[in-house]
Coordinates of C-alpha atoms in Angstrom, one line a residue:
M20 CA -22.2 -26.6 -6.3
I21 CA -20.5 -23.3 -4.9
G22 CA -18.8 -23.6 -1.4
A23 CA -16.2 -22.5 1.0
E24 CA -13.5 -23.2 -1.8
W25 CA -15.1 -20.1 -3.3
A26 CA -14.8 -17.6 -0.3
W27 CA -11.4 -16.3 -2.7
A28 CA -13.9 -14.8 -4.9
I29 CA -15.3 -12.6 -2.3
P30 CA -12.6 -10.1 -1.7
A31 CA -11.5 -10.6 -5.6
L32 CA -15.2 -9.2 -6.9
S33 CA -14.4 -6.2 -4.9
V34 CA -10.8 -5.9 -6.0
A35 CA -11.8 -6.1 -9.7
A36 CA -14.3 -3.6 -9.1
F37 CA -11.6 -0.9 -7.9
F38 CA -10.0 -1.5 -11.5
L39 CA -12.4 -1.6 -13.5
I40 CA -13.9 1.9 -12.1
V41 CA -10.3 3.1 -12.1
V42 CA -9.7 2.0 -15.6
F43 CA -13.0 2.3 -17.6
G44 CA -15.0 4.6 -14.6
R45 CA -14.8 7.7 -16.7
W46 CA -17.3 6.1 -19.3
L47 CA -19.8 4.6 -17.1
P48 CA -22.6 6.2 -15.4
G49 CA -22.2 7.7 -12.4
G50 CA -18.6 7.1 -12.7
G51 CA -19.0 3.1 -12.4
G52 CA -20.0 3.1 -8.9
F53 CA -22.6 0.5 -9.5
L54 CA -20.0 -1.8 -10.2
S55 CA -18.5 -1.6 -6.7
I56 CA -22.0 -1.9 -5.3
A57 CA -22.7 -4.8 -7.5
A58 CA -19.2 -6.6 -6.2
I59 CA -20.1 -6.3 -2.6
F60 CA -23.9 -7.4 -2.9
L61 CA -22.2 -10.7 -4.8
G62 CA -20.0 -10.8 -2.5
F63 CA -22.7 -10.7 0.3
A64 CA -24.6 -13.7 -2.0
L65 CA -21.4 -15.5 -1.8
F66 CA -21.1 -15.3 2.1
W67 CA -24.5 -17.4 2.5
L68 CA -23.0 -20.5 0.0
V69 CA -19.8 -20.1 2.0
L70 CA -21.6 -20.5 5.4
A71 CA -23.6 -23.0 4.2
D72 CA -21.0 -25.0 3.4
V73 CA -18.7 -24.0 6.5
L74 CA -21.9 -25.3 8.9
R75 CA -22.2 -28.5 6.8
S76 CA -18.5 -29.7 5.7
G77 CA -16.7 -27.9 8.8
A78 CA -13.2 -25.6 8.3
A79 CA -11.2 -25.8 4.8
S80 CA -8.2 -24.1 3.5
F81 CA -6.9 -23.4 0.2
S82 CA -3.1 -21.9 -0.8
V83 CA -0.8 -22.1 -4.1
T84 CA 2.9 -21.5 -4.0
W85 CA 3.7 -18.2 -4.7
L86 CA 7.7 -18.7 -4.3
A87 CA 9.8 -21.6 -3.2
A88 CA 13.2 -21.2 -2.6
G89 CA 15.1 -24.2 -0.7
D90 CA 13.1 -25.5 2.2
T91 CA 10.9 -22.4 2.1
R92 CA 7.7 -22.2 0.5
L93 CA 5.9 -18.8 0.3
T94 CA 1.8 -19.1 -0.1
W95 CA -0.8 -17.1 -0.8
G96 CA -4.1 -19.1 0.8
V97 CA -7.3 -18.4 2.4
T98 CA -8.7 -19.9 5.4
V99 CA -12.4 -20.7 5.7
D100 CA -13.3 -21.6 9.2
R101 CA -16.2 -20.1 11.3
I102 CA -14.2 -17.0 12.3
S103 CA -13.3 -15.7 9.0
T104 CA -16.5 -16.9 7.9
T105 CA -18.4 -14.5 10.4
M106 CA -16.1 -11.9 9.7
L107 CA -17.2 -12.4 6.2
G108 CA -20.7 -11.7 7.0
L109 CA -19.8 -8.4 9.1
V110 CA -17.9 -6.8 6.4
T111 CA -20.1 -7.6 3.2
F112 CA -23.4 -6.8 5.4
V113 CA -22.3 -3.4 6.7
A114 CA -20.1 -2.6 3.4
L115 CA -23.4 -3.4 0.9
L116 CA -25.4 -1.2 3.1
V117 CA -22.9 1.7 3.4
Q118 CA -22.3 1.8 -0.4
V119 CA -26.2 1.7 -0.8
Y120 CA -26.5 4.3 1.6
S121 CA -23.7 6.7 0.0
I122 CA -25.7 7.3 -3.4
G123 CA -28.0 8.9 -1.3
Y124 CA -25.3 11.0 1.0
M125 CA -22.7 11.1 -1.9
R126 CA -25.1 12.4 -4.2
G127 CA -23.3 14.9 -6.8
D128 CA -20.0 14.5 -5.7
P129 CA -17.8 15.2 -8.7
R130 CA -15.6 12.5 -7.7
L131 CA -17.9 9.7 -7.0
G132 CA -16.7 7.0 -9.0
W133 CA -13.2 7.1 -7.0
Y134 CA -15.2 7.4 -3.9
F135 CA -16.8 3.6 -4.6
A136 CA -13.6 2.6 -6.1
V137 CA -11.7 3.4 -3.1
H138 CA -14.6 1.7 -1.7
G139 CA -14.1 -1.5 -3.1
L140 CA -10.4 -1.5 -2.7
F141 CA -11.3 -1.1 1.1
A142 CA -13.8 -3.6 1.6
G143 CA -11.9 -6.0 -0.5
A144 CA -8.6 -5.8 1.5
M145 CA -10.4 -6.0 4.6
L146 CA -11.8 -9.6 3.5
A147 CA -8.6 -10.6 2.1
L148 CA -7.0 -10.1 5.5
V149 CA -9.9 -12.0 7.4
L150 CA -9.4 -15.0 4.8
A151 CA -5.7 -14.8 4.8
D152 CA -3.9 -18.3 5.7
N153 CA -0.7 -16.8 6.5
L154 CA 1.1 -14.0 8.2
L155 CA 2.6 -12.7 5.0
F156 CA -0.4 -12.6 3.1
L157 CA -2.4 -11.0 6.0
Y158 CA 0.3 -8.5 6.0
A159 CA -0.4 -7.2 2.6
A160 CA -3.6 -7.0 2.9
W161 CA -3.2 -5.4 6.4
E162 CA -1.3 -2.7 4.8
L163 CA -4.1 -2.1 1.8
V164 CA -6.5 -1.5 4.8
G165 CA -4.4 1.1 5.6
L166 CA -3.9 2.5 2.4
G167 CA -8.0 2.0 1.8
S168 CA -8.6 4.3 5.1
Y169 CA -6.1 6.7 3.8
L170 CA -7.9 7.5 0.4
L171 CA -11.0 7.5 2.2
I172 CA -10.9 9.8 5.3
G173 CA -8.6 12.2 2.7
F174 CA -11.1 11.7 0.1
W175 CA -11.7 15.9 0.2
F176 CA -8.1 16.5 0.1
E177 CA -8.9 19.8 -0.9
R178 CA -9.9 20.7 2.8
R179 CA -6.6 20.8 5.0
A180 CA -8.4 19.2 7.9
A181 CA -8.7 16.0 5.7
A182 CA -5.6 16.0 4.3
E183 CA -4.2 16.2 7.4
A184 CA -6.2 13.7 9.3
A185 CA -5.6 10.7 6.4
K186 CA -1.8 11.7 7.1
K187 CA -1.9 11.6 11.1
A188 CA -4.2 7.8 10.2
F189 CA -1.4 6.8 8.4
I190 CA 1.4 7.4 10.0
T191 CA 0.1 6.8 13.6
T192 CA -0.9 3.1 12.4
R193 CA 2.4 2.6 10.9
I194 CA 4.0 2.5 14.4
G195 CA 1.8 -0.5 15.5
D196 CA 2.1 -2.0 11.6
V197 CA 6.2 -2.0 12.2
G198 CA 5.6 -3.9 15.1
L199 CA 3.5 -6.2 13.5
L200 CA 6.0 -6.8 10.7
A201 CA 8.8 -7.4 13.4
G202 CA 6.4 -9.8 15.2
I203 CA 6.0 -12.0 12.1
I204 CA 9.8 -11.7 11.1
L205 CA 10.7 -13.3 14.5
L206 CA 7.9 -16.1 14.4
F207 CA 9.0 -17.3 10.3
R208 CA 12.9 -17.0 11.9
E209 CA 11.9 -19.8 14.4
T210 CA 9.3 -21.6 12.7
G211 CA 10.8 -21.6 8.7
T212 CA 7.1 -20.7 7.9
F213 CA 4.5 -18.0 7.6
D214 CA 1.4 -20.4 7.9
I215 CA -0.5 -19.3 11.1
S216 CA -1.4 -22.8 11.9
T217 CA 1.8 -24.2 11.7
I218 CA 3.1 -21.2 13.5
I219 CA 1.0 -22.1 16.3
H220 CA 1.3 -25.7 16.0
V221 CA 5.0 -25.3 16.6
A222 CA 4.6 -22.8 19.3
Q223 CA 2.1 -25.3 21.2
Q224 CA 5.1 -27.8 21.1
G225 CA 7.7 -25.7 22.7
D226 CA 9.6 -25.0 19.9
V227 CA 9.7 -21.1 20.1
G228 CA 11.8 -19.7 22.9
G229 CA 9.9 -17.8 25.6
G230 CA 11.3 -14.8 24.9
V231 CA 11.1 -14.9 21.0
L232 CA 7.2 -15.9 21.7
T233 CA 6.7 -13.2 24.7
A234 CA 8.3 -10.4 21.9
A235 CA 6.4 -11.4 19.0
S236 CA 3.0 -11.7 20.7
L237 CA 3.7 -8.0 22.4
L238 CA 5.2 -7.0 19.0
I239 CA 2.1 -8.6 17.4
F240 CA -0.6 -6.7 19.9
L241 CA 1.5 -3.4 18.7
G242 CA 0.5 -3.8 15.4
A243 CA -3.3 -4.1 17.0
M244 CA -3.2 -1.2 19.0
G245 CA -2.6 0.8 15.8
K246 CA -5.2 -0.7 13.7
S247 CA -7.6 -1.0 16.6
A248 CA -6.9 2.7 18.0
Q249 CA -6.0 1.8 21.5
F250 CA -4.6 4.0 23.8
P251 CA -2.3 5.6 23.4
F252 CA -2.5 4.9 19.4
H253 CA -6.5 6.0 19.4
V254 CA -5.7 9.5 18.6
W255 CA -6.4 9.2 14.8
L256 CA -9.6 7.8 15.1
P257 CA -11.9 10.9 16.2
D258 CA -9.6 13.0 13.5
A259 CA -10.4 10.4 10.7
M260 CA -14.0 12.2 10.7
E261 CA -13.1 14.4 8.4
G262 CA -13.9 12.0 5.7
P263 CA -17.5 11.2 4.2
T264 CA -20.2 9.9 7.1
P265 CA -20.3 6.4 5.1
V266 CA -16.3 6.6 5.2
S267 CA -16.5 6.5 9.3
A268 CA -19.5 3.9 9.5
L269 CA -17.3 1.4 7.2
I270 CA -14.3 2.1 9.2
H271 CA -15.7 2.1 12.5
A272 CA -18.2 -0.8 12.2
A273 CA -16.3 -3.5 9.9
T274 CA -13.3 -2.9 8.7
M275 CA -9.9 -0.9 9.8
V276 CA -10.6 -0.8 13.3
A277 CA -12.1 -4.5 13.3
A278 CA -8.8 -5.6 12.2
G279 CA -6.7 -5.5 15.4
V280 CA -9.3 -7.3 17.3
Y281 CA -9.6 -9.8 14.7
L282 CA -5.6 -10.4 14.7
V283 CA -5.6 -11.2 18.4
A284 CA -8.4 -13.5 17.8
R285 CA -7.2 -15.2 15.2
M286 CA -3.6 -15.1 17.2
M287 CA -5.1 -16.7 20.5
P288 CA -3.5 -19.8 20.5
L289 CA -0.7 -17.8 20.4
F290 CA -1.0 -15.6 23.3
E291 CA -2.6 -18.3 25.8
L292 CA 1.1 -19.4 25.6
V293 CA 2.3 -16.2 26.8
P294 CA 0.2 -14.7 30.1
I295 CA 2.4 -11.7 30.2
A296 CA 1.0 -10.7 26.9
L297 CA -2.4 -11.6 27.7
L298 CA -2.1 -9.3 30.8
V299 CA -1.1 -6.5 28.3
V300 CA -4.0 -6.9 26.5
A301 CA -6.2 -6.7 29.1
V302 CA -4.7 -3.5 30.7
V303 CA -4.6 -1.8 27.1
G304 CA -8.1 -2.8 26.9
L305 CA -9.5 -1.8 30.1
V306 CA -7.5 1.6 29.7
S307 CA -8.8 2.7 26.6
F308 CA -12.5 1.0 27.7
T309 CA -12.9 4.0 30.3
L310 CA -10.5 6.8 29.3
A311 CA -12.4 6.7 25.7
G312 CA -15.8 6.4 27.8
G313 CA -14.7 10.2 29.2
L314 CA -13.6 11.7 26.3
A315 CA -16.7 10.8 24.7
L316 CA -18.8 12.5 27.5
T317 CA -17.2 16.1 26.4
A318 CA -17.1 15.6 22.7
T319 CA -19.4 18.5 21.4
D320 CA -19.2 16.8 17.8
V321 CA -21.4 14.3 17.2
K322 CA -19.2 12.0 14.8
R323 CA -16.5 12.8 17.0
A324 CA -18.3 11.6 20.5
L325 CA -19.3 8.6 18.3
A326 CA -15.7 7.8 17.4
Y327 CA -14.4 8.2 20.9
S328 CA -17.2 5.3 21.7
T329 CA -15.9 3.1 19.2
V330 CA -12.3 3.2 21.0
S331 CA -14.2 2.5 24.1
H332 CA -15.9 -0.5 23.0
L333 CA -12.8 -1.8 21.0
G334 CA -10.9 -1.8 24.2
L335 CA -13.7 -3.8 25.8
M336 CA -13.1 -6.2 22.9
M337 CA -9.5 -6.2 24.1
L338 CA -10.2 -6.4 27.6
S339 CA -12.3 -9.6 26.8
L340 CA -9.5 -11.1 24.7
G341 CA -7.2 -10.5 27.6
S342 CA -9.5 -12.3 29.7
L343 CA -9.7 -15.4 27.6
G344 CA -13.2 -14.4 26.0
T345 CA -12.6 -14.7 22.2
A346 CA -16.3 -15.6 21.4
A347 CA -17.5 -13.0 23.7
A348 CA -14.8 -10.2 22.1
L349 CA -16.2 -11.5 18.5
F350 CA -19.6 -11.2 19.3
H351 CA -19.0 -7.9 20.5
L352 CA -17.6 -7.0 17.8
V353 CA -20.5 -7.9 15.7
A354 CA -23.1 -6.8 17.6
H355 CA -20.8 -3.7 17.9
G356 CA -20.5 -3.0 14.0
L357 CA -24.1 -3.2 13.3
S358 CA -25.0 -0.6 15.8
K359 CA -22.3 1.8 15.2
A360 CA -22.8 1.7 11.8
L361 CA -26.3 2.1 12.6
L362 CA -25.2 5.4 14.7
F363 CA -22.6 6.6 11.8
L364 CA -25.2 6.5 9.0
G365 CA -27.9 7.8 11.5
A366 CA -25.5 10.7 12.1
G367 CA -24.6 11.1 8.5
S368 CA -28.5 11.5 8.1
V369 CA -28.7 14.2 10.4
M370 CA -26.0 16.2 8.7
H371 CA -27.9 15.7 5.4
G372 CA -31.0 16.9 6.9
T373 CA -29.5 19.9 8.5
N374 CA -27.0 20.9 6.0
G375 CA -24.1 19.4 7.5
E376 CA -24.1 20.3 10.9
T377 CA -22.3 18.4 13.5
D378 CA -22.1 20.7 16.6
I379 CA -24.6 18.7 19.1
R380 CA -25.4 22.3 20.9
K381 CA -27.0 23.5 17.6
M382 CA -29.1 20.8 17.5
G383 CA -31.8 19.3 19.6
G384 CA -35.7 18.6 19.0
L385 CA -34.6 16.7 15.7
R386 CA -37.2 13.6 16.2
K387 CA -40.0 16.3 15.2
R388 CA -38.4 16.7 11.8
M389 CA -36.2 13.2 11.5
P390 CA -38.8 10.9 13.0
I391 CA -36.8 7.6 11.2
T392 CA -33.7 8.7 12.0
A393 CA -34.1 9.4 15.4
A394 CA -35.9 6.0 16.1
A395 CA -32.9 4.1 14.2
F396 CA -30.4 6.0 16.1
V397 CA -32.3 5.4 19.7
V398 CA -32.4 1.5 18.7
G399 CA -28.8 1.7 18.0
A400 CA -27.2 4.2 21.2
A401 CA -29.3 2.1 23.4
S402 CA -27.9 -1.5 22.2
L403 CA -24.6 -0.1 22.7
A404 CA -25.8 1.2 26.0
G405 CA -26.6 -2.1 27.7
V406 CA -30.1 -2.1 27.5
A407 CA -31.7 -5.4 27.5
P408 CA -33.0 -7.2 24.9
L409 CA -30.9 -5.7 22.4
A410 CA -27.4 -7.3 20.9
G411 CA -25.4 -5.2 22.7
F412 CA -26.7 -5.9 26.1
F413 CA -25.8 -9.8 25.5
S414 CA -22.3 -9.1 24.0
K415 CA -21.4 -6.9 26.7
D416 CA -22.4 -9.4 29.2
E417 CA -20.3 -12.0 28.1
A418 CA -17.4 -9.9 27.9
L419 CA -18.0 -8.9 31.4
L420 CA -18.5 -12.5 32.6
A421 CA -15.0 -13.3 30.8
V422 CA -13.2 -10.7 32.7
L423 CA -14.9 -11.9 36.2
D424 CA -13.7 -15.7 35.5
H425 CA -10.3 -14.9 34.8
R426 CA -9.4 -11.5 36.0
S427 CA -9.0 -10.1 39.4
P428 CA -11.8 -7.7 40.9
V429 CA -10.9 -4.7 40.0
F430 CA -10.8 -5.5 36.2
I431 CA -14.3 -6.3 36.8
A432 CA -14.9 -3.3 39.2
I433 CA -13.4 -0.8 36.8
A434 CA -15.3 -2.6 33.9
L435 CA -18.6 -1.8 35.1
A436 CA -17.9 1.7 35.6
G437 CA -17.3 1.9 32.0
V438 CA -20.9 0.0 31.5
A439 CA -22.1 3.2 33.2
L440 CA -20.2 5.8 31.2
S441 CA -20.9 4.1 28.0
A442 CA -24.5 4.7 28.7
L443 CA -24.1 8.0 29.8
Y444 CA -22.7 9.1 27.3
M445 CA -24.8 7.4 24.9
A446 CA -27.6 8.9 26.4
R447 CA -26.1 12.5 26.1
V448 CA -25.7 12.2 22.4
T449 CA -29.4 11.0 21.5
L450 CA -31.4 13.4 24.0
V451 CA -29.0 16.3 23.0
V452 CA -29.4 16.0 18.9
F453 CA -33.1 14.3 19.1
F454 CA -35.2 15.4 22.3
G455 CA -35.8 18.6 23.9
G456 CA -37.3 21.7 22.0
L457 CA -36.5 22.1 18.2
K458 CA -34.1 25.1 17.8
P459 CA -35.1 27.8 15.2
E460 CA -32.2 27.3 13.0
N461 CA -33.1 23.8 13.0
D462 CA -36.9 24.2 11.5
H463 CA -35.5 23.3 8.0
A464 CA -34.1 20.3 8.6
H465 CA -36.0 17.2 7.3
E466 CA -36.0 13.4 7.0
S467 CA -33.5 11.7 5.0
P468 CA -34.8 10.1 1.2
P469 CA -35.5 6.3 1.0
V470 CA -32.2 5.1 -0.3
M471 CA -30.3 6.7 3.2
T472 CA -33.1 5.1 5.6
V473 CA -33.8 2.4 4.2
P474 CA -30.1 0.9 5.3
L475 CA -31.1 2.4 8.6
I476 CA -34.3 0.5 9.5
A477 CA -32.1 -3.0 8.4
L478 CA -29.1 -2.1 11.0
A479 CA -31.6 -1.4 13.8
F480 CA -33.9 -4.6 12.9
F481 CA -30.4 -6.5 13.3
A482 CA -29.6 -4.4 16.5
V483 CA -32.9 -5.9 18.0
T484 CA -32.9 -9.1 17.3
L485 CA -28.9 -10.5 17.1
G486 CA -29.4 -10.9 20.8
V487 CA -31.0 -14.2 19.8
I488 CA -28.0 -16.2 18.2
A489 CA -26.3 -15.9 22.0
F490 CA -27.6 -18.8 23.6
G491 CA -28.4 -22.3 22.0
W492 CA -31.8 -23.0 20.7
T493 CA -31.4 -26.6 19.4
D494 CA -29.6 -29.5 19.9
S495 CA -27.6 -28.7 16.7
Y496 CA -26.7 -24.8 17.8
R497 CA -25.7 -24.3 21.1
G498 CA -25.2 -20.6 21.1
F499 CA -22.8 -18.4 19.3
A500 CA -19.7 -18.8 21.2
D501 CA -20.1 -22.6 21.0
Y502 CA -20.4 -22.0 16.9
L503 CA -17.3 -19.7 17.2
T504 CA -14.8 -21.6 18.7
G505 CA -16.4 -24.4 20.5
E506 CA -15.9 -23.0 23.9
G507 CA -19.5 -24.1 25.2
P508 CA -22.7 -22.3 25.0
F509 CA -22.7 -18.8 26.7
H510 CA -23.6 -18.9 30.2
V511 CA -25.4 -16.1 32.6
E512 CA -23.7 -14.9 36.2
P513 CA -27.6 -13.7 37.4
W514 CA -25.7 -10.7 39.9
L515 CA -23.2 -10.0 37.2
T516 CA -26.3 -9.2 34.7
A517 CA -28.6 -7.6 37.2
V518 CA -25.4 -5.5 38.2
S519 CA -24.4 -4.5 34.7
L520 CA -28.0 -3.7 33.5
L521 CA -28.7 -1.3 36.5
L522 CA -25.7 0.2 35.7
A523 CA -26.8 0.9 32.2
L524 CA -29.9 1.7 33.0
G525 CA -28.7 3.9 35.6
G526 CA -26.2 5.8 33.4
L527 CA -29.1 6.3 31.2
L528 CA -31.2 7.9 33.9
L529 CA -28.3 10.4 34.9
G530 CA -27.5 11.3 31.1
W531 CA -31.7 12.4 31.0
L532 CA -31.2 14.2 34.6
Y533 CA -28.3 16.5 32.6
Y534 CA -29.5 16.3 29.2
G535 CA -33.3 15.6 29.4
S536 CA -34.9 17.1 31.9
G537 CA -32.3 19.5 32.9
R538 CA -32.7 18.6 36.6
L539 CA -29.0 18.5 36.9
S540 CA -26.7 20.6 35.3
S541 CA -23.5 19.5 33.3
R542 CA -22.2 22.9 33.4
A543 CA -22.3 22.9 36.7
A544 CA -20.5 19.3 37.2
A545 CA -18.3 20.7 34.7
E546 CA -17.3 23.4 36.9
R547 CA -16.6 21.3 39.9
L548 CA -13.9 19.6 38.3
P549 CA -12.4 22.2 35.9
W550 CA -9.1 21.1 35.5
L551 CA -10.8 17.3 34.7
H552 CA -12.8 18.7 32.3
R553 CA -10.4 20.7 30.5
A554 CA -7.9 17.3 30.3
L555 CA -11.1 16.0 28.7
V556 CA -11.8 18.5 26.1
N557 CA -8.1 18.6 25.1
G558 CA -8.3 14.8 24.9
L559 CA -6.0 14.2 27.6
Y560 CA -3.5 16.4 26.0
L561 CA -2.1 13.6 24.1
D562 CA -1.8 15.7 20.7
T563 CA 0.0 18.2 22.4
V564 CA 2.5 16.1 23.8
Y565 CA 3.0 14.0 20.0
Q566 CA 3.6 17.4 18.8
W567 CA 6.3 18.1 21.6
V568 CA 7.8 14.8 20.8
V569 CA 7.8 15.5 16.7
D570 CA 9.6 18.9 17.3
R571 CA 11.7 18.7 19.9
V572 CA 12.7 14.7 19.7
V573 CA 11.8 13.4 16.3
L574 CA 13.4 16.4 14.2
A575 CA 16.4 17.4 16.3
L576 CA 17.2 13.3 15.8
S577 CA 16.7 13.9 12.2
R578 CA 18.8 17.2 12.0
F579 CA 21.4 15.9 13.8
T580 CA 21.2 12.3 11.7
A581 CA 21.0 14.5 8.3
L582 CA 24.1 16.0 9.9
F583 CA 26.0 13.0 10.5
D584 CA 25.0 11.5 6.9
R585 CA 26.3 14.5 5.0
I586 CA 29.6 15.1 7.1
V587 CA 30.4 11.8 8.2
V588 CA 28.9 9.5 5.9
N589 CA 28.8 11.1 2.5
D590 CA 31.5 14.0 3.1
T591 CA 34.1 11.5 4.8
G592 CA 33.3 8.1 4.0
V593 CA 32.1 8.1 0.0
D594 CA 33.8 11.5 -0.9
G595 CA 36.6 11.4 1.0
P596 CA 38.4 8.6 -0.6
A597 CA 37.5 10.1 -3.8
V598 CA 38.7 13.4 -2.8
T599 CA 42.2 11.9 -1.6
V600 CA 42.8 10.3 -4.8
M601 CA 41.8 13.4 -6.8
L602 CA 44.3 15.4 -4.4
S603 CA 47.2 13.0 -4.7
A604 CA 46.5 12.8 -8.1
L605 CA 47.6 16.3 -8.8
R606 CA 50.6 16.0 -6.7
M607 CA 51.8 13.2 -8.5
R608 CA 51.5 15.1 -11.8
Y609 CA 54.5 16.9 -10.9
V610 CA 56.5 13.8 -10.7
Q611 CA 55.8 13.1 -14.6
T612 CA 56.9 16.2 -16.1
G613 CA 58.8 14.3 -19.7
K614 CA 61.4 17.3 -19.4
M615 CA 64.9 15.7 -18.9
Y616 CA 66.1 18.5 -16.3
N617 CA 63.2 17.6 -14.1
Y618 CA 64.8 13.9 -13.8
A619 CA 68.4 14.8 -14.0
A620 CA 67.6 17.4 -10.8
A621 CA 65.1 14.7 -9.3
M622 CA 68.3 12.1 -9.7
A623 CA 70.6 14.6 -8.4
L624 CA 68.5 14.9 -5.0
G625 CA 68.6 11.6 -4.5
V626 CA 72.3 11.2 -4.8
A627 CA 72.7 13.9 -2.4
G628 CA 70.0 12.2 -0.1
L629 CA 71.7 8.8 0.0
A630 CA 74.9 10.4 0.7
L631 CA 73.7 12.5 3.5
V632 CA 72.4 9.2 4.5
W633 CA 75.2 7.1 4.4
W634 CA 77.2 9.7 5.9
V635 CA 75.0 10.2 8.9
V636 CA 74.5 6.5 9.3
S637 CA 78.9 5.7 9.3

């Protein structure tokens, strides 16, 4: 019977589809895209078999030796436990729906086969990442995820904006990746292994120095910050919207940005040994949660607004992890993944029905032309706004409860403000795009074909119903938290639930007053605080600061390094000895002329010199 031991086949299927399409795609119908869809469908089917085996038998691990040198063994293996299985379900389900949706969205693209091939590579890399049992294997998959994102974000590379966005994402995340690699090397040096469970066990036994453990934890989190677009590394994520919209859905919902949250959750026993690292995780998450909410509130491109929303909710997940709420963070990761995939695919449906329009100021009243898309989008937005009883309400509530239990009142107060802000920016996008009067330029808008709307309906269904898994319903199932980490069932703090719900509803009401009824003017609000509005519109000027650092510091240092390398290292250190030998040889050739009178003259001069020395000395 197929069980957990076959989990490795789930990423292998998608990676195999990538190679098959690349090699044989030109001779296959549709460029071979059906192979990628079939692979992820089979992976999703295998997930259910793996899940059943994990529920029945518990965690399992499998590995093979890749390299042995003395006492060091490098392995490639997988860990199949409840955390990795949960991620398998999220990635395969969302990737499957995104690829089916892409059949309609990408129809007619001349590089359709390559598009689906890279989708397979991207999904396969993410699936391998969540299964990896050691940090070396995880890092290899981590870099493949980065490569996949680069290829997909820059899929329309003939557009300069897309090419630049792909490079920006690749370079920005590399900064964090260097930190992650350094942290992995530190842990290997201290423990002599890359195996995650062994590293955690050795650290818990106190056999890793406190300074090394702190440095390694912070460096690992640096890698997570880059991949999960945490402040101040979030700048790549809005620009990544230059890729095809289904790619945005996949990146924001289940792959790239989820990798950082998963990494911290997987290494949480290590972080628990370093309180300062947990505090850093919580602070960075809190800053990302609130600041990105403000940025989402001023974005006029529908996809960029949703991108900032992703940064905000990833910040909430990191805040939960920094508050020892691992189960709450992963539950919000799942709930957010389904809702955000729904929102991005809904945005893609809007673009499909309006000939590629993304500026929300040119939209309005689209529910009259696109009722299915509008209804699905409203569900996703309400879920992320924290409206009960949708999935996002329960996951957000548990994340806040972890903050309340383990952090100071300042954290929970700011987080609650972020909850209201989340509801406000989701109300803004939804109301501006789908409600109000239909503008004349959108009179031609139309609903998307079933191949695009069916995935929307499926995601909307789970955004509505997923909340039921938060709490225990039977003696054998005591809720998602107990299933995932054994922390015990989720619990409710009535006053916190009431406050968060009231703030969410208040944010929605304020959004309706500003963007629905028009009783309040958003323009007037912006004019009251023009400096804040300008800062948010310009992304807090972070791109400007980074460009200045690149131009004035990085390039200047690079020019100095190049000059030092040429003059000191190359001309002096490398070429210098060679030139010295050559010049010495040129001079020495006058000594060996082969002519008797030269030698006689030299001997005469030598005798005269010796006589002169003897005379002076005596």
